[in-house]
XYZ file of C-alpha atoms in Angstrom:
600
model
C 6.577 -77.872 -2.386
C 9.966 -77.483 -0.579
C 10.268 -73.553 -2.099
C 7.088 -72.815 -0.926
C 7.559 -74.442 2.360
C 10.948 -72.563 2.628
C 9.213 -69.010 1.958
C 6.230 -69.763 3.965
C 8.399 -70.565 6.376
C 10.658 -67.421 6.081
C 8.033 -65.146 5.923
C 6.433 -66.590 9.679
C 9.874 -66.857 11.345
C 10.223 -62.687 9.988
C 6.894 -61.931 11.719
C 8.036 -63.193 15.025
C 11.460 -62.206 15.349
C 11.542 -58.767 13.887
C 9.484 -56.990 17.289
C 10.231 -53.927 16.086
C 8.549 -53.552 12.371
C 5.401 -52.504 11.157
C 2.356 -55.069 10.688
C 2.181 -56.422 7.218
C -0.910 -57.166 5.764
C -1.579 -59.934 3.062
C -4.056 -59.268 0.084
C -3.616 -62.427 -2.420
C -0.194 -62.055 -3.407
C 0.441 -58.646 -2.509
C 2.167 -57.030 1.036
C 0.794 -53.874 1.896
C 2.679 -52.073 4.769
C 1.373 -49.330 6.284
C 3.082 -45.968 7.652
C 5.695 -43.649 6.147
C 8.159 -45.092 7.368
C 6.940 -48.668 5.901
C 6.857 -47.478 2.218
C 10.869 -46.242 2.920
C 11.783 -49.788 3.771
C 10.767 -50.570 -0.226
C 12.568 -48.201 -1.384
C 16.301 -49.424 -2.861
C 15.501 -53.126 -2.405
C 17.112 -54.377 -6.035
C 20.431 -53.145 -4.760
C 20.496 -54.219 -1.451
C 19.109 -57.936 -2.490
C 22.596 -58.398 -4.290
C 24.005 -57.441 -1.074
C 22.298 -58.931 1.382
C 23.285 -62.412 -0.481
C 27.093 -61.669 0.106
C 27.153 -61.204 3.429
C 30.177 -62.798 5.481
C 30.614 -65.559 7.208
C 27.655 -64.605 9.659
C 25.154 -64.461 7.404
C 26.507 -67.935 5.958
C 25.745 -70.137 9.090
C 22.236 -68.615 9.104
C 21.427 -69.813 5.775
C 23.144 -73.431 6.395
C 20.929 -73.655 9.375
C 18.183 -72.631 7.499
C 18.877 -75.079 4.686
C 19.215 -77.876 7.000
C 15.988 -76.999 8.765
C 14.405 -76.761 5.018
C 15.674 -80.008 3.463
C 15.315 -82.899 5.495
C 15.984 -85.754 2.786
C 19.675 -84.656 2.568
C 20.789 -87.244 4.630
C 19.329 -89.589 3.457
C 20.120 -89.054 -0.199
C 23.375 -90.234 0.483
C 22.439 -93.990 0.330
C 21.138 -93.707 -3.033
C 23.916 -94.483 -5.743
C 22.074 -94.078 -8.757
C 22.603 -91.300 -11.066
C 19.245 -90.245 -11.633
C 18.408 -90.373 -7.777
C 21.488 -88.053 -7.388
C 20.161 -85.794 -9.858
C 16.822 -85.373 -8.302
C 18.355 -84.563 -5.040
C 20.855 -82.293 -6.494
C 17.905 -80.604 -7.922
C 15.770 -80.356 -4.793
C 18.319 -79.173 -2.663
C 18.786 -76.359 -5.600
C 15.070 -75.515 -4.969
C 15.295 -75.825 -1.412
C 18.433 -73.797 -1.175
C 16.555 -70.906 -3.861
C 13.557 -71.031 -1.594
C 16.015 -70.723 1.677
C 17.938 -68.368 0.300
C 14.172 -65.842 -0.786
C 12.894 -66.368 2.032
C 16.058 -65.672 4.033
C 16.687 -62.617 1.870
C 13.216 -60.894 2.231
C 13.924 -60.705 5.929
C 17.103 -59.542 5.676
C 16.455 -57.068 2.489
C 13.031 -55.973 5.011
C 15.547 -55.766 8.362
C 18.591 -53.834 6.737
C 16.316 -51.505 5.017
C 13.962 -50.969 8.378
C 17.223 -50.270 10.258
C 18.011 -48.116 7.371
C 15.204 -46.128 7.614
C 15.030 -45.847 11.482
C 18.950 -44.385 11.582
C 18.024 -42.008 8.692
C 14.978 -40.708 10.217
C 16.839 -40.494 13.998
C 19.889 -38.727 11.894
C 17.483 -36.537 9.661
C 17.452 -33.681 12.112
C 21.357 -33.292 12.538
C 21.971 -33.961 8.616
C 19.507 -30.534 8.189
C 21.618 -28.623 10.754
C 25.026 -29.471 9.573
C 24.368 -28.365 6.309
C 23.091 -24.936 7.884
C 25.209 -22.835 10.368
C 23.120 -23.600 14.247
C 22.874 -20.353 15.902
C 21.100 -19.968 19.766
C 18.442 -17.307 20.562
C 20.254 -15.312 22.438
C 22.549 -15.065 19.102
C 19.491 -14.108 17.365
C 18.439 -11.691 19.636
C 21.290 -9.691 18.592
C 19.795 -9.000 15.198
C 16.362 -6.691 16.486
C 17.209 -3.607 14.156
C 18.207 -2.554 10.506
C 21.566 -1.616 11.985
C 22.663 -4.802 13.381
C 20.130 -6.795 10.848
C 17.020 -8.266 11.649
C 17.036 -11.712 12.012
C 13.938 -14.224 12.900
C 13.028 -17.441 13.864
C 10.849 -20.005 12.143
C 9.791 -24.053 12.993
C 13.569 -24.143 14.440
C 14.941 -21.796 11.209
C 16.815 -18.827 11.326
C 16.073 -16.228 8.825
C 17.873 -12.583 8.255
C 14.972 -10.531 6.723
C 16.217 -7.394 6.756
C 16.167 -6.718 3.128
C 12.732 -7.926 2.970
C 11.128 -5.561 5.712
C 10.989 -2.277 3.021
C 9.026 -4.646 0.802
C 6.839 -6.059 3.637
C 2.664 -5.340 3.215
C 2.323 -4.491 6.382
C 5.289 -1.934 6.265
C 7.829 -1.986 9.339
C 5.167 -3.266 11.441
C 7.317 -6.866 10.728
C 10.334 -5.252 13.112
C 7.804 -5.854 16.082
C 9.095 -9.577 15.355
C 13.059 -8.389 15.288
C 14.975 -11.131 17.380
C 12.501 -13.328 17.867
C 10.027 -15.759 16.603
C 7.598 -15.636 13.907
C 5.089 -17.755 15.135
C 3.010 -15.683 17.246
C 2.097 -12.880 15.039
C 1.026 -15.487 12.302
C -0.936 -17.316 14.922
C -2.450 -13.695 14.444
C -2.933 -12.556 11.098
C -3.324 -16.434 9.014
C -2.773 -15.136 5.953
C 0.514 -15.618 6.250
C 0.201 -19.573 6.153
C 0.469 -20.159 2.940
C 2.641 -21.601 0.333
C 3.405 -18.456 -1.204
C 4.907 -16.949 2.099
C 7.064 -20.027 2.829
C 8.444 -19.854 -0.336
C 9.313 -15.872 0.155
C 10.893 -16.459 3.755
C 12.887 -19.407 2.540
C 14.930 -16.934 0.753
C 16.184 -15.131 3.528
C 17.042 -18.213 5.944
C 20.815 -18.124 7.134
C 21.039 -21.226 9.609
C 18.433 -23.440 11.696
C 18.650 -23.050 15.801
C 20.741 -25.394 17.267
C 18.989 -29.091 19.312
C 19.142 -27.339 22.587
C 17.107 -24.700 21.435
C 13.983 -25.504 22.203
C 10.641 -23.376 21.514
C 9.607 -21.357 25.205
C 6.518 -19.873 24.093
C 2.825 -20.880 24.009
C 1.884 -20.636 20.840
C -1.985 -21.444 21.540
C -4.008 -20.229 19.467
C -5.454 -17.049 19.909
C -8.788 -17.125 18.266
C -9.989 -20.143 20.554
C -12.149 -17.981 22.294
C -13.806 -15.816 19.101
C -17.428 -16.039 19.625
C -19.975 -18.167 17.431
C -21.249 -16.659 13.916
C -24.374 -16.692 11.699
C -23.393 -19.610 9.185
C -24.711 -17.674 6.442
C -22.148 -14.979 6.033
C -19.672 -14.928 3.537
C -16.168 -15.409 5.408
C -13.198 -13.692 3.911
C -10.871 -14.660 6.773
C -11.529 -16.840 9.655
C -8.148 -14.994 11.985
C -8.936 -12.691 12.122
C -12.772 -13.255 11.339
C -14.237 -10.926 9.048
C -17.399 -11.716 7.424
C -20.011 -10.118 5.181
C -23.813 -10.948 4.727
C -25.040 -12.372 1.559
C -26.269 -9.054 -0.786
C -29.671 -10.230 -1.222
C -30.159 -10.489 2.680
C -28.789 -7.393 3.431
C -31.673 -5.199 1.961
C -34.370 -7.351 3.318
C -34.377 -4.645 6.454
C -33.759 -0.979 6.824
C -31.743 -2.042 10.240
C -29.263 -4.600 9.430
C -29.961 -7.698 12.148
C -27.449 -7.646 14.692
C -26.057 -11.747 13.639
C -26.223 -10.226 10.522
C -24.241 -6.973 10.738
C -20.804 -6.878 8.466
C -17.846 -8.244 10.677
C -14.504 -6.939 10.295
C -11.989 -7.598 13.415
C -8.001 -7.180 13.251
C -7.184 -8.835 16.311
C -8.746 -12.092 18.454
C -11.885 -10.947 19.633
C -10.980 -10.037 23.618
C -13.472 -11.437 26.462
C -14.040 -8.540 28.918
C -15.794 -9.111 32.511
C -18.497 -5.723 32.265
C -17.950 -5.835 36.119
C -14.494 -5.358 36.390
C -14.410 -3.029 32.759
C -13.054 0.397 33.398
C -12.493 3.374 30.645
C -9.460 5.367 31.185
C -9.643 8.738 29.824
C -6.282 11.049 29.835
C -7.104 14.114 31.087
C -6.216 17.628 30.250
C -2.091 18.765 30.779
C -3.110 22.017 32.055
C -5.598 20.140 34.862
C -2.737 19.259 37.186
C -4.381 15.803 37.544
C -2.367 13.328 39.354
C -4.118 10.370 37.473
C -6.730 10.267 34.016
C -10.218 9.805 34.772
C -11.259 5.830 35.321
C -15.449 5.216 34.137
C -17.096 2.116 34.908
C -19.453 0.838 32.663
C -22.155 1.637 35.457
C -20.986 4.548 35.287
C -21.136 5.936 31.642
C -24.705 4.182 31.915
C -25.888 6.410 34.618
C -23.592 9.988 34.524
C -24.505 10.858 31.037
C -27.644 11.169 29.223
C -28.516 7.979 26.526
C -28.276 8.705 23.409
C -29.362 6.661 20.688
C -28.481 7.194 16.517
C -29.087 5.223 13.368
C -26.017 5.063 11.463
C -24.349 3.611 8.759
C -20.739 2.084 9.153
C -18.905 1.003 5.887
C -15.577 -0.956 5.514
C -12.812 1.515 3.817
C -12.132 -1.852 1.340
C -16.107 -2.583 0.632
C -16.232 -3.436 -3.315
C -12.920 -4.432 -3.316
C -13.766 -7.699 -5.325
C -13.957 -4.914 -8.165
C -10.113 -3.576 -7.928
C -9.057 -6.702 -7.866
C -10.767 -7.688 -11.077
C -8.605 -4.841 -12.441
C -5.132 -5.861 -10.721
C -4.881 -7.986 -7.856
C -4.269 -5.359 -4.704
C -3.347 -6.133 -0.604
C -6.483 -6.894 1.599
C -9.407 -8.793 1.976
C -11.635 -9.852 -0.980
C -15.198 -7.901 0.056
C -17.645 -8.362 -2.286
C -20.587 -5.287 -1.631
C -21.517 -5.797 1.479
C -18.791 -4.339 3.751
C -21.691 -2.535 4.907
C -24.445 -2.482 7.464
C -27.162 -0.050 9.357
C -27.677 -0.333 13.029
C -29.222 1.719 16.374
C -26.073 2.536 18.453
C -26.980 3.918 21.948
C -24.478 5.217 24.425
C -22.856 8.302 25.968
C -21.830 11.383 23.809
C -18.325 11.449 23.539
C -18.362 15.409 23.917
C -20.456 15.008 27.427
C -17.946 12.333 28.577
C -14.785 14.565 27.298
C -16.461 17.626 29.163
C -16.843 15.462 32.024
C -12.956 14.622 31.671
C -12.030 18.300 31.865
C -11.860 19.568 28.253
C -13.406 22.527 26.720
C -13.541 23.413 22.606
C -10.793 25.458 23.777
C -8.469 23.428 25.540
C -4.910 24.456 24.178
C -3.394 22.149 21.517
C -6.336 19.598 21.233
C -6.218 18.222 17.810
C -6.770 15.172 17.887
C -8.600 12.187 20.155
C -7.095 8.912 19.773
C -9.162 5.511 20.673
C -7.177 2.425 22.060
C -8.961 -0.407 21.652
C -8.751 -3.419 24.165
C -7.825 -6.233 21.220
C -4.210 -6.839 21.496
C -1.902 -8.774 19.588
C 0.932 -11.372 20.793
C 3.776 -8.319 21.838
C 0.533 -6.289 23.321
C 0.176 -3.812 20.823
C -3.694 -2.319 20.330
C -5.630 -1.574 17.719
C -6.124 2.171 17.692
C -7.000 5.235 15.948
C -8.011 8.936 15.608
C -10.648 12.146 14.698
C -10.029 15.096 14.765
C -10.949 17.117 18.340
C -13.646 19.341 16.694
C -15.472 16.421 15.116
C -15.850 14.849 18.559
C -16.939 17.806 20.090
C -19.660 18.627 18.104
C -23.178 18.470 19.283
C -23.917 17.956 15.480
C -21.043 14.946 14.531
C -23.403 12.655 17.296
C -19.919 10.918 18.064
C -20.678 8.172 20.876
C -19.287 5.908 23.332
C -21.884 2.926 22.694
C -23.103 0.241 25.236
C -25.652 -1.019 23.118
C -26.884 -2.239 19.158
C -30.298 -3.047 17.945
C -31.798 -2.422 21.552
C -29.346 -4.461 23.196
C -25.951 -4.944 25.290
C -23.235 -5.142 22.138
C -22.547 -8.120 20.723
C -18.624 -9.377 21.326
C -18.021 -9.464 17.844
C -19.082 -5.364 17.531
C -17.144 -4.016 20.257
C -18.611 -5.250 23.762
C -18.864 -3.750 26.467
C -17.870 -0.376 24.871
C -16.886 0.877 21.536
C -17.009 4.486 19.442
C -19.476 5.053 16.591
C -18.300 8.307 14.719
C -21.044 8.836 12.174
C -20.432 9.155 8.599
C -16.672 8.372 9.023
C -14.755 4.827 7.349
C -15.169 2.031 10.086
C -11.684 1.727 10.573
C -11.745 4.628 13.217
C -15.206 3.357 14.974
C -13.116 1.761 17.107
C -14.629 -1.511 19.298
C -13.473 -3.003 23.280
C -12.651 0.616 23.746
C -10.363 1.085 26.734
C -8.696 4.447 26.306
C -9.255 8.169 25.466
C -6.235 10.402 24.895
C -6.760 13.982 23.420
C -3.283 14.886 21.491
C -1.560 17.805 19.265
C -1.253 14.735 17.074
C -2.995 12.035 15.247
C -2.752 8.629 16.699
C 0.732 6.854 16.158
C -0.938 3.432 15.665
C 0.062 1.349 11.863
C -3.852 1.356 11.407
C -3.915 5.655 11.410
C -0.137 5.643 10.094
C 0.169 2.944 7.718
C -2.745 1.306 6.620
C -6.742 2.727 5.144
C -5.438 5.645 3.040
C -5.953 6.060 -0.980
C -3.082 6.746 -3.496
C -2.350 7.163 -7.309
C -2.939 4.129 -9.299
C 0.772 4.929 -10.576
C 1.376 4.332 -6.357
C 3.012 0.485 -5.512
C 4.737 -0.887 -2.885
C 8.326 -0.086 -3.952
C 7.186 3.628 -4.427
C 4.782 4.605 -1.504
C 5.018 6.497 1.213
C 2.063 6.139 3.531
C 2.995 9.807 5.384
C 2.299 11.609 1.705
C -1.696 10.890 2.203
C -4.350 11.752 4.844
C -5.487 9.056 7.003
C -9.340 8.113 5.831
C -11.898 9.872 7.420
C -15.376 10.935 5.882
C -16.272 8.271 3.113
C -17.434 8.926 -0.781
C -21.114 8.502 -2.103
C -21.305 4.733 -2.632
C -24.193 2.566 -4.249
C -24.414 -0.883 -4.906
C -27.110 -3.545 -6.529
C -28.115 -6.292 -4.297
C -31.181 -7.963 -6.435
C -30.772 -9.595 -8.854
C -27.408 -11.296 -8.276
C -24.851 -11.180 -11.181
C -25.019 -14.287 -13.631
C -28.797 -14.844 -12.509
C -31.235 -15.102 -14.796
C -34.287 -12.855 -14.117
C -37.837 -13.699 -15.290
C -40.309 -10.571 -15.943
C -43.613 -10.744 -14.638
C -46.762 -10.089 -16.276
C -46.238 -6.734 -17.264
C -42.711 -7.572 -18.716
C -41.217 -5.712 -15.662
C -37.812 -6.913 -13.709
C -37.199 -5.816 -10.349
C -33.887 -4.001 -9.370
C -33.052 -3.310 -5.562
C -30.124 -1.890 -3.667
C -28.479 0.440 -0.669
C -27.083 3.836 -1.165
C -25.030 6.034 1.154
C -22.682 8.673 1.419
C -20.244 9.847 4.292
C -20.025 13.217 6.230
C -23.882 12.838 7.027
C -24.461 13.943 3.500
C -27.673 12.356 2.337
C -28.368 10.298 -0.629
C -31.057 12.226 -3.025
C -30.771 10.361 -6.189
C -29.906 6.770 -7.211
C -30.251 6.773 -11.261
C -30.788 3.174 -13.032
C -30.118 2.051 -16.081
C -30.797 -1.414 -18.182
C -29.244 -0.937 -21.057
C -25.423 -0.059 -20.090
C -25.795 3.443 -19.403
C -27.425 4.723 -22.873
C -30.614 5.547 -20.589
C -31.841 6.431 -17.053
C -34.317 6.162 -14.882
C -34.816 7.298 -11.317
C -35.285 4.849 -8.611
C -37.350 4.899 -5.549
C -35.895 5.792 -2.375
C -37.283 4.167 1.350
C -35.500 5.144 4.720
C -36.318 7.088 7.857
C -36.195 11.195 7.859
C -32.588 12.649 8.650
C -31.517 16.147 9.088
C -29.588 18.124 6.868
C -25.506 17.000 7.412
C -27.000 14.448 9.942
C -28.349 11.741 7.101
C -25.919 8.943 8.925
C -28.341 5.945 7.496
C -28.225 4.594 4.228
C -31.263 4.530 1.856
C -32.337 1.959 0.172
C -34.142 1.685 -3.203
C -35.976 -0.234 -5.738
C -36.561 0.447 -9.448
C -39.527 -1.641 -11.495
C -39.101 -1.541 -15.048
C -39.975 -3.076 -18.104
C -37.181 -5.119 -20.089
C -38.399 -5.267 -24.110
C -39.197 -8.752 -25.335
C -36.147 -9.061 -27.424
C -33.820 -8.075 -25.385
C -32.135 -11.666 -24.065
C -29.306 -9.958 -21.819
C -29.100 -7.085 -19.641
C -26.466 -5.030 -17.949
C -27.967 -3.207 -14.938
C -25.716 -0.102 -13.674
C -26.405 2.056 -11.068
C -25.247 5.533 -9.562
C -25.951 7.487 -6.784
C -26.011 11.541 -5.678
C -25.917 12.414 -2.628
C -26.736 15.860 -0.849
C -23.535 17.814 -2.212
C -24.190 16.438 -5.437
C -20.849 14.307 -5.000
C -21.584 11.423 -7.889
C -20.254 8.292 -8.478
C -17.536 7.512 -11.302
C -18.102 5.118 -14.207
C -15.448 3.008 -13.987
C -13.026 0.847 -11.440
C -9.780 1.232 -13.330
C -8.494 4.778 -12.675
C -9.656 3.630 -8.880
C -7.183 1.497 -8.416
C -4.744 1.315 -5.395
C -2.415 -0.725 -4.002
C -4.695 -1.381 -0.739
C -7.683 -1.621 -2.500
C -9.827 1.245 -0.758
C -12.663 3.838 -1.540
C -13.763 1.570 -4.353
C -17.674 3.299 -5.300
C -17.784 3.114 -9.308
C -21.039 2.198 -10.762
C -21.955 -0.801 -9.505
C -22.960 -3.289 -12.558
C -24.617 -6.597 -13.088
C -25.178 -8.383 -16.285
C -28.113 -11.094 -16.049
C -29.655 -13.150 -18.200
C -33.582 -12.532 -18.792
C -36.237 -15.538 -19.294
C -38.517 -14.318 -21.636
């Protein structure tokens, strides 16, 4: 009774004199402590028992104290002069002294260790930065080019990447960091928060930034403000949000619901007032104008003439899902529905450049570079090019549109303003468009420079040279199957027939005039039915869609469904993904195939 009196008694007079530890919690015979910092204290407690009981003098007079507190017949035991009564004392004291001395070593084996624990964790910062050289940021500042090096900053790490920026994705696009801190350009693009990357960067890190240093920008985040989306699409990256509708919905309608329209943003999704929006549009050298030309929204809504197109846009990395079956490329995994149809109204970009002070024959107009309003962290805008003579064509139907579907653009597709340049990759249909500047040259920006062009499959990233290839304009004859879904299983109906649906489209306003089916891997054809709206010749901007009804034989248990289109030119379709393949993961339009499983 006297042990368990002596650890009971331990244990209480731990709980009120150690203020500063962690509440304990008692489940039958067990101590659960909660917190981190609680399961350190745990940690090393054999050693330190054998310690804590040969403590000096100090530690000594606690323990008499305790054992005098815990043992009141000692005293008394001194009266008795038998043997046996001597014995028994001897003996409880023993126990009494065992339970003192357990009880009296849990709190001090719980104490040292929490003190432990609490200098380690206050020390744990300065024990990281001794073993790494501290540098300032104005030392790393220093380091902003390949000449002097180029050195970054990470969660309070210094790392010298310059060997890394030749081998970087997103080329030397990374040097817009030089100097400074990483942080907000992931904040931008998150796919740089991953395990993967920290490993990579860890490579590279030369010291940590010293305990003065601390962080002086707002790294908020930058998509706060994105607006809401359908729930139904299929996201491939929430920031920047791109999104594609499932393939089954897609087809349901010739025009592709607004909610449900393909999203593909590079940048946080600005929030422009209409009322205060103006569109600055450089003006021609030879003009002698003091300033460019400044159009209100108002304005481009009541100058020019409305003019209102169905078209087509398609992401330049739509069926990507397929390359990377081959060999895992850069970019976003789109499945086959990087691709929508919408009515676009607006301004003609050729009456608004007319306006401006250009002619077809204004000297050393090339090119007509868009500048979007969607910034990163350092300011830079999204931006891109066509050529001059595409935009001033009557026939190209380029525009400068206000509205989608019937009404005012949606945030996510470009509001207030944005370009739509007809059968040309998406990538140059620039959205939030802010400004016009006609040029001898193409646009500078990484997205025309650096980024959306196709190369060899023998191309990688220690070999390419993005200047050796043509920017992507005009897009290839593409197809796809939307119904049935691969791995379904398909049940004919009464006439043994299985029903096949899917989109077709080609670029350059080239229409679609075939889309060939087959069911039994490409041995045999048949010709599907076409739907879609009347298009002029080298205007066809829409897609068609199509349907094939055919009967599967009894027998026949699986089925691999392929499909091909031809468009106007009589452009076709390869067979196969593999001699596709490159390193971005663009143009992908093979036959599209589906292997199901049929219900007999």
């Amino acid at each position: 009774m006297q042990l368990i009196f002596a650890i009971f008694f331990f244990a209480i007079c731990h709980l009120f004199c150690d203020l500063n530890a962690r509440s304990l919690y008692y489940r039958g015979n067990h101590i659960l402590f909660f917190g981190q910092r609680d399961m350190k204290l745990l940690h090393g407690i054999p050693a330190l028992a054998l310690r804590s009981l040969t403590r000096p003098q100090r530690l000594q007079r606690r323990m008499f104290l305790c054992m005098r507190i815990c043992t009141p017949g000692t005293t008394s035991s001194q009266n008795h002069s038998t043997e046996a009564r001597s014995r028994t004392n001897h003996w409880k004291w023993g126990l009494s002294t065992a339970g003192a001395l357990l009880g009296l070593g849990s709190f001090l084996i719980y104490e040292t260790q929490r003190r432990k624990v609490a200098h380690a964790d206050s020390e744990e910062q300065s024990t990281i930065t001794s073993f790494y050289h501290q540098y300032t940021r104005e030392d790393v500042k220093k380091h902003k080019s390949l000449a002097d090096r180029v050195w970054v900053t990470y969660a309070g790490e210094v790392f010298d990447i310059t060997d890394f920026v030749e081998l970087h994705p997103g080329g030397e696009k990374i040097l817009l960091a030089a100097g400074g801190a990483l942080e907000p350009f992931w904040a931008l693009y998150g796919v740089h928060k991953n395990e993967h990357v920290m490993e990579i960067l860890q490579e590279y890190k030369v010291g940590v930034l010293g305990p003065d240093e601390k962080e002086s920008h707002d790294f908020s985040d930058p998509y706060a403000n994105d607006p809401p989306r359908h729930p139904i699409l299929k996201v491939n990256s929430q920031t920047p949000f791109n999104a594609e509708p499932l393939p089954d919905i897609l087809t349901e309608h010739f025009i592709t619901p607004s909610e449900l329209f393909f999203k593909r943003n590079h940048l946080p999704v600005p929030d422009i007032n209409p009322d205060e929006f103006q569109l600055i549009i450089e003006g021609p050298h030879e003009a002698d104008q003091s300033k460019p030309l400044n159009l209100s929204l108002n304005e481009l809504k009541t100058k020019f003439p409305r003019y209102e197109i169905t078209a087509t846009l398609q992401c330049a990395g739509n069926r990507r899902a397929e390359i990377n079956a081959v060999k895992p490329v850069k970019g976003l995994d789109w499945d086959i529905a990087a691709i929508s149809t919408a009515r676009w109204a607006g301004a003609r970009l050729r009456d608004v450049l007319l306006y401006a002070g250009y002619t077809e024959d204004t000297p050393n107009a090339h090119h007509v570079h868009f500048e979007g309003l969607d910034q990163d962290i350092t300011g830079t805008n999204y931006g891109a090019s066509i050529s001059f003579k595409r935009a001033m064509s009557k026939e190209n139907d380029v525009l400068l549109a206000y509205e989608m579907n019937g009404e005012e653009l949606p945030r996510d597709h470009g509001f207030p303003l944005r370009t739509i340049v007809p059968g040309v990759v998406g990538a140059r249909n620039v959205k939030w468009l802010g400004r016009i500047v006609v040029s001898a040259e193409e646009s500078a920006s990484h997205w025309q420079q650096n980024d959306y062009k196709g190369f060899s499959p023998s191309v990688d990233w220690d070999t390419v040279d993005f200047s050796s290839s043509p920017a992507i304009q005009e897009l290839p004859v593409q197809s796809a199957i939307t119904e049935p879904r691969p791995g379904k299983t398909v049940a004919p109906d009464a006439d043994g027939k299985i029903t096949v649906k899917g989109y077709a489209w080609s670029g350059g306003g080239r229409e679609v005039v075939r889309v060939d089916v087959s069911l039994d891997e490409g041995k045999t054809w048949k010709v599907a039915e076409l739907t879609g709206m009347g298009q002029k010749d080298g205007q066809a901007w829409a897609w068609k869609l199509w349907k094939l009804e055919e009967t599967v034989p009894s027998s026949v248990k699986e089925l691999t469904i392929i499909c091909k289109a031809v468009d106007s030119s009589y452009n076709v379709q390869p067979d196969t993904v593999a001699p596709l393949w490159n390193l971005r993961g663009v143009l992908s339009n093979a036959w599209h195939r589906v292997q199901v499983t049929v219900d007999a």
